[in-house]
Amino acid sequence: MAPISQSTVRSELSFSGVGLHTGESVDIKVLPGEPGSGIVFIQDGNEQVQIPASWELVKGSSYLGVTLEKQDEDPARTWRVRTVEHLLAAFSGAGIDNAIVVVRGSEIPGMDGSSKCFTEAFQSRRTLVESKSSLRKVKVLKEVAVSQEDGNSRWAKLSPLEDADTDGDLNISVHLDFGTRMQPQSFSYWRSEFITRKVLEARTFGFMSDLEGLRANNLARGSSLDNTIAFNDNGSVINKEGLRFPKEPSMHKGLDALGDLRLGGVLSGRYESLRPGHSLNIMLLKKLYSSAKNFRFV
C-alpha cells in the first residue's frame, strides 16, 4: 500500500507588493505546514496568534474582498488579514494542503491582480509529506443556495456532483451581467483545470466610475493599471495591453470563488453563481455548514 501523504511547500517562499485595498507595502512568507494543519496565517512578530483560513473567522467580507479576524487574549486587540482570496485560490489550484503564511502588514500583496505569481511558485516548491491520515475533504450532499438583492439580483449555490462527474473535484461556473457596462459572459472550469485553463492568470477588474466612491470608503487604494483591469461604463478597457483573455472578468470571478470556497475546506461538488461576490460566497459556506445533512467529510 502506498504511504498516505499530504502536500505543502518544500521551503520558504517570499512575496512583496502593494495591498489592493490598503495601498500599503506588504510582505508575506509562505512556510511548510504540518500535515493536517491546513492554511494558517500569522502576523509577523506575533507568532502566538494563529488565524486559520476558515469561513468561521471571516468578519469583514464584502463584494470586494475577504478579511480574516481573530481576537487577541487582550480584548482590546484584534488581528486581521485582508484580501486573502487570491492567495487561497493559488493554494487550492496548486494542490497545497498545508502552509503557514507569515504576514508583515494587514493585507496580502495584490501582485498583478491574479494568482499567477503565487501559483507558479507553489507549483515549483510543492512536496508530499507522509501523514497518519489523508487530507479530509468535504463532499456536498444536498443543494444549498443563497441570494442577495442590492438593486441587482445575485445568487450562488452548491450542489452534489453527479455520478459521471470527476470524483472529488470541484466545478465552478460563474455568470456575469453588468447591464450596459459589460457584455454578459459566463465561464466554467474544474479546480483541477485551474492551471491548464489559465484561470490563475485572470486579473481583478473594476469600473473607473466606481473608483472615487471606493477610495472614499478606504477601498481600492492600492489599485492601479498594473494590478487591475479598468473598464469604462461603455465596456471599453482602459489598460493599454487590453484583456489577457476574452472572458477574463468571469475567469477572475471563478478564481475568486475558488479562493473563497477554500475557507470551507477542500470541497467536492458543483458551484454556480450569478454576479458573485465574496460576501455571497461566505453566506453560501455558512448555509452549507448550517446542517450536517448538507455535507459529509470524506
Coordinates of C-alpha atoms in Angstrom, one line a residue:
M1 CA 0.0 0.0 0.0
A2 CA 1.3 3.4 -0.9
P3 CA 2.1 5.7 2.0
I4 CA -0.5 8.3 2.9
S5 CA 0.7 11.8 2.3
Q6 CA -0.4 15.5 2.3
S7 CA 1.2 18.4 0.4
T8 CA 3.0 21.5 1.4
V9 CA 5.7 23.8 0.2
R10 CA 9.2 22.3 0.3
S11 CA 10.9 25.5 1.5
E12 CA 10.2 29.1 2.3
L13 CA 8.8 31.4 -0.3
S14 CA 8.6 35.2 -0.1
F15 CA 6.3 37.7 -1.9
S16 CA 6.2 41.5 -1.7
G17 CA 3.9 44.0 -3.2
V18 CA 1.1 46.5 -2.6
G19 CA -2.2 45.7 -0.9
L20 CA -5.0 46.2 -3.3
H21 CA -7.2 48.0 -0.8
T22 CA -4.9 49.5 1.8
G23 CA -2.3 50.7 -0.7
E24 CA 0.4 49.7 1.8
S25 CA 3.6 47.9 1.0
V26 CA 3.2 44.4 2.4
D27 CA 5.3 41.2 2.5
I28 CA 4.5 37.6 3.2
K29 CA 6.5 34.5 3.8
V30 CA 5.0 31.1 3.0
L31 CA 6.5 28.3 5.1
P32 CA 5.9 24.5 5.2
G33 CA 2.9 23.3 7.2
E34 CA 2.5 20.2 9.2
P35 CA 0.1 17.5 7.9
G36 CA -3.5 18.3 9.0
S37 CA -2.7 21.9 9.9
G38 CA -4.4 23.5 6.8
I39 CA -3.6 27.0 5.8
V40 CA -2.7 29.2 8.7
F41 CA -2.0 33.0 8.8
I42 CA 0.4 34.5 11.3
Q43 CA 1.1 38.2 11.9
D44 CA 4.9 38.9 11.7
G45 CA 6.2 39.3 15.3
N46 CA 3.1 37.7 16.9
E47 CA 3.6 34.1 16.1
Q48 CA 1.5 33.0 19.0
V49 CA -1.6 34.3 17.3
Q50 CA -2.7 31.9 14.5
I51 CA -5.5 32.7 12.1
P52 CA -6.7 29.6 10.3
A53 CA -8.2 30.0 6.8
S54 CA -11.7 29.3 7.9
W55 CA -15.1 30.8 7.0
E56 CA -15.8 31.0 10.7
L57 CA -13.2 33.7 11.1
V58 CA -14.4 35.9 8.3
K59 CA -15.6 39.1 9.9
G60 CA -15.3 41.6 7.1
S61 CA -16.3 40.1 3.8
S62 CA -17.7 42.5 1.2
Y63 CA -18.3 42.3 -2.5
L64 CA -14.6 43.3 -2.9
G65 CA -12.6 41.2 -0.5
V66 CA -12.4 38.8 2.4
T67 CA -10.9 39.7 5.8
L68 CA -10.0 37.1 8.4
E69 CA -10.1 38.3 12.0
K70 CA -9.2 36.8 15.4
Q71 CA -9.5 38.3 18.8
D72 CA -6.3 38.5 20.9
E73 CA -6.2 37.4 24.5
D74 CA -6.2 41.1 25.2
P75 CA -9.8 42.0 24.3
A76 CA -8.7 45.4 23.2
R77 CA -6.6 43.9 20.4
T78 CA -7.8 42.2 17.2
W79 CA -5.7 40.6 14.5
R80 CA -6.7 40.9 10.9
V81 CA -5.5 39.7 7.5
R82 CA -7.3 41.3 4.5
T83 CA -7.8 40.2 0.9
V84 CA -6.8 36.5 1.3
E85 CA -8.8 35.1 -1.7
H86 CA -6.2 35.2 -4.5
L87 CA -3.6 33.5 -2.3
L88 CA -6.1 30.9 -1.2
A89 CA -7.1 30.2 -4.8
A90 CA -3.4 29.6 -5.6
F91 CA -3.1 27.1 -2.7
S92 CA -6.2 25.3 -3.9
G93 CA -5.3 25.4 -7.6
A94 CA -1.7 24.2 -7.0
G95 CA -2.9 21.5 -4.6
I96 CA -1.2 22.8 -1.4
D97 CA -2.9 21.3 1.6
N98 CA -0.9 22.8 4.5
A99 CA 1.1 26.0 4.8
I100 CA 2.0 28.8 7.2
V101 CA 1.7 32.4 5.9
V102 CA 3.6 35.0 7.9
V103 CA 2.2 38.5 7.1
R104 CA 4.0 41.7 7.6
G105 CA 1.3 44.2 7.2
S106 CA -2.5 43.9 7.3
E107 CA -3.1 42.6 3.7
I108 CA -1.9 40.0 1.2
P109 CA 0.1 41.7 -1.6
G110 CA -2.0 42.1 -4.7
M111 CA 0.8 41.3 -7.1
D112 CA -0.5 41.6 -10.7
G113 CA -4.2 41.2 -9.6
S114 CA -4.3 37.5 -10.3
S115 CA -2.9 34.3 -8.6
K116 CA -0.2 33.7 -11.2
C117 CA 2.8 34.6 -9.2
F118 CA 1.7 32.6 -6.1
T119 CA 0.5 29.5 -8.1
E120 CA 3.7 29.2 -10.2
A121 CA 5.9 29.5 -7.1
F122 CA 3.8 26.8 -5.3
Q123 CA 4.0 24.5 -8.2
S124 CA 7.8 24.7 -8.2
R125 CA 8.0 24.0 -4.4
R126 CA 5.1 21.6 -3.9
T127 CA 6.2 18.4 -2.0
L128 CA 4.4 15.5 -0.3
V129 CA 4.8 14.7 3.3
E130 CA 3.9 11.3 4.9
S131 CA 1.0 11.5 7.2
K132 CA -1.1 9.3 9.5
S133 CA -4.2 10.3 7.6
S134 CA -5.1 11.6 4.2
L135 CA -6.5 15.1 3.7
R136 CA -10.1 15.4 4.8
K137 CA -12.3 16.7 2.0
V138 CA -15.9 18.0 2.2
K139 CA -18.4 16.3 -0.1
V140 CA -21.6 18.3 -0.8
L141 CA -24.6 16.1 -0.3
K142 CA -27.6 18.5 -0.8
E143 CA -28.1 21.6 -2.8
V144 CA -27.8 24.8 -0.8
A145 CA -28.4 28.3 -2.2
V146 CA -28.2 31.9 -1.1
S147 CA -29.2 35.2 -2.7
Q148 CA -28.8 39.0 -2.3
E149 CA -30.8 41.9 -3.6
D150 CA -28.9 45.2 -3.8
G151 CA -30.6 46.6 -6.8
N152 CA -29.2 43.7 -8.8
S153 CA -30.1 40.1 -8.2
R154 CA -27.1 37.9 -7.1
W155 CA -27.2 34.2 -6.2
A156 CA -24.9 31.3 -5.6
K157 CA -25.4 27.6 -5.0
L158 CA -23.5 24.4 -4.2
S159 CA -24.8 21.1 -5.3
P160 CA -23.6 17.5 -5.3
L161 CA -21.5 16.0 -8.2
E162 CA -23.3 13.6 -10.4
D163 CA -22.0 10.0 -10.8
A164 CA -20.4 10.8 -14.1
D165 CA -18.6 13.9 -12.8
T166 CA -14.9 13.9 -11.8
D167 CA -14.8 12.3 -8.4
G168 CA -13.5 14.6 -5.6
D169 CA -13.2 17.6 -7.8
L170 CA -15.0 21.0 -7.7
N171 CA -16.7 22.5 -10.7
I172 CA -17.1 26.3 -10.7
S173 CA -19.5 28.2 -13.0
V174 CA -20.0 31.9 -12.9
H175 CA -22.3 34.2 -14.8
L176 CA -21.7 38.0 -15.1
D177 CA -24.2 40.6 -16.1
F178 CA -23.4 44.3 -15.5
G179 CA -26.0 45.6 -17.9
T180 CA -24.7 48.1 -20.4
R181 CA -21.3 48.3 -18.6
M182 CA -20.1 45.0 -19.9
Q183 CA -21.2 42.2 -22.2
P184 CA -22.8 39.4 -20.2
Q185 CA -20.4 36.4 -20.0
S186 CA -20.0 33.0 -18.4
F187 CA -17.1 30.8 -17.5
S188 CA -16.9 27.3 -16.1
Y189 CA -13.9 25.1 -15.1
W190 CA -12.8 22.3 -12.7
R191 CA -10.5 23.0 -9.8
S192 CA -8.1 20.5 -11.4
E193 CA -8.0 22.8 -14.5
F194 CA -7.1 25.9 -12.6
I195 CA -3.6 25.9 -14.2
T196 CA -4.2 24.3 -17.6
R197 CA -7.2 26.6 -18.3
K198 CA -5.0 29.6 -17.2
V199 CA -7.5 30.7 -14.6
L200 CA -4.6 31.6 -12.4
E201 CA -3.7 34.5 -14.8
A202 CA -7.1 36.2 -14.7
R203 CA -6.8 39.7 -13.1
T204 CA -9.2 41.5 -10.8
F205 CA -11.3 44.3 -12.5
G206 CA -13.4 47.3 -11.8
F207 CA -15.1 50.3 -13.3
M208 CA -13.5 53.7 -13.3
S209 CA -16.8 55.4 -12.4
D210 CA -16.7 53.4 -9.1
L211 CA -13.2 54.3 -8.1
E212 CA -13.8 57.6 -6.3
G213 CA -16.5 56.1 -4.1
L214 CA -14.4 53.0 -3.3
R215 CA -11.4 55.1 -2.2
A216 CA -13.7 57.3 -0.1
N217 CA -14.5 54.1 1.8
N218 CA -10.9 53.1 2.1
L219 CA -11.0 50.5 -0.6
A220 CA -9.0 50.1 -3.8
R221 CA -6.3 52.5 -2.5
G222 CA -3.6 50.2 -4.0
S223 CA -5.5 49.5 -7.2
S224 CA -3.7 50.6 -10.4
L225 CA -3.5 49.6 -14.1
D226 CA -0.6 47.4 -13.0
N227 CA -2.9 45.1 -11.0
T228 CA -6.4 45.8 -12.1
I229 CA -8.4 45.7 -15.4
A230 CA -10.2 49.1 -15.6
F231 CA -13.4 49.4 -17.6
N232 CA -15.3 52.5 -18.8
D233 CA -19.0 52.3 -18.4
N234 CA -19.4 51.6 -22.1
G235 CA -17.5 48.3 -21.7
S236 CA -14.2 49.5 -23.2
V237 CA -10.9 48.6 -21.5
I238 CA -8.6 51.3 -20.3
N239 CA -5.4 49.2 -19.9
K240 CA -3.2 49.6 -23.0
E241 CA -2.5 45.8 -23.1
G242 CA -6.2 45.0 -23.1
L243 CA -7.5 41.7 -21.8
R244 CA -5.4 38.6 -21.4
F245 CA -8.5 36.5 -22.3
P246 CA -11.9 37.4 -23.9
K247 CA -13.6 36.2 -20.7
E248 CA -11.1 37.4 -18.2
P249 CA -13.6 39.1 -15.9
S250 CA -15.7 35.9 -15.5
M251 CA -12.5 33.9 -15.2
H252 CA -11.4 36.1 -12.4
K253 CA -14.7 35.7 -10.6
G254 CA -14.1 32.0 -10.9
L255 CA -10.7 32.4 -9.3
D256 CA -12.2 34.5 -6.5
A257 CA -14.8 31.8 -5.9
L258 CA -12.1 29.1 -5.6
G259 CA -10.3 31.1 -3.0
D260 CA -13.4 32.0 -1.0
L261 CA -14.6 28.3 -1.0
R262 CA -11.2 27.2 0.3
L263 CA -12.3 28.8 3.5
G264 CA -14.7 25.9 3.8
G265 CA -12.1 23.2 3.3
V266 CA -11.4 21.2 0.1
L267 CA -14.9 20.9 -1.3
S268 CA -16.2 18.3 -3.7
G269 CA -19.3 19.4 -5.6
R270 CA -20.6 22.0 -8.1
Y271 CA -20.7 25.7 -7.5
E272 CA -22.7 28.1 -9.7
S273 CA -23.4 31.8 -9.3
L274 CA -24.8 35.0 -10.9
R275 CA -23.0 38.2 -10.2
P276 CA -20.9 36.6 -7.4
G277 CA -19.2 38.5 -4.7
H278 CA -17.1 37.5 -1.6
S279 CA -19.9 38.2 0.9
L280 CA -22.3 36.0 -1.1
N281 CA -19.7 33.1 -1.2
I282 CA -19.2 33.3 2.6
M283 CA -23.0 33.3 3.1
L284 CA -23.1 30.1 1.0
L285 CA -20.4 28.4 3.1
K286 CA -22.4 29.3 6.3
K287 CA -25.5 27.8 4.7
L288 CA -23.6 24.6 3.7
Y289 CA -22.4 24.1 7.3
S290 CA -25.7 25.0 8.9
S291 CA -26.8 21.4 8.7
A292 CA -24.9 18.1 8.8
K293 CA -27.3 16.8 6.2
N294 CA -25.7 19.1 3.6
F295 CA -22.2 17.6 3.6
R296 CA -20.0 14.8 4.7
F297 CA -16.3 14.6 5.5
V298 CA -14.5 12.1 3.3

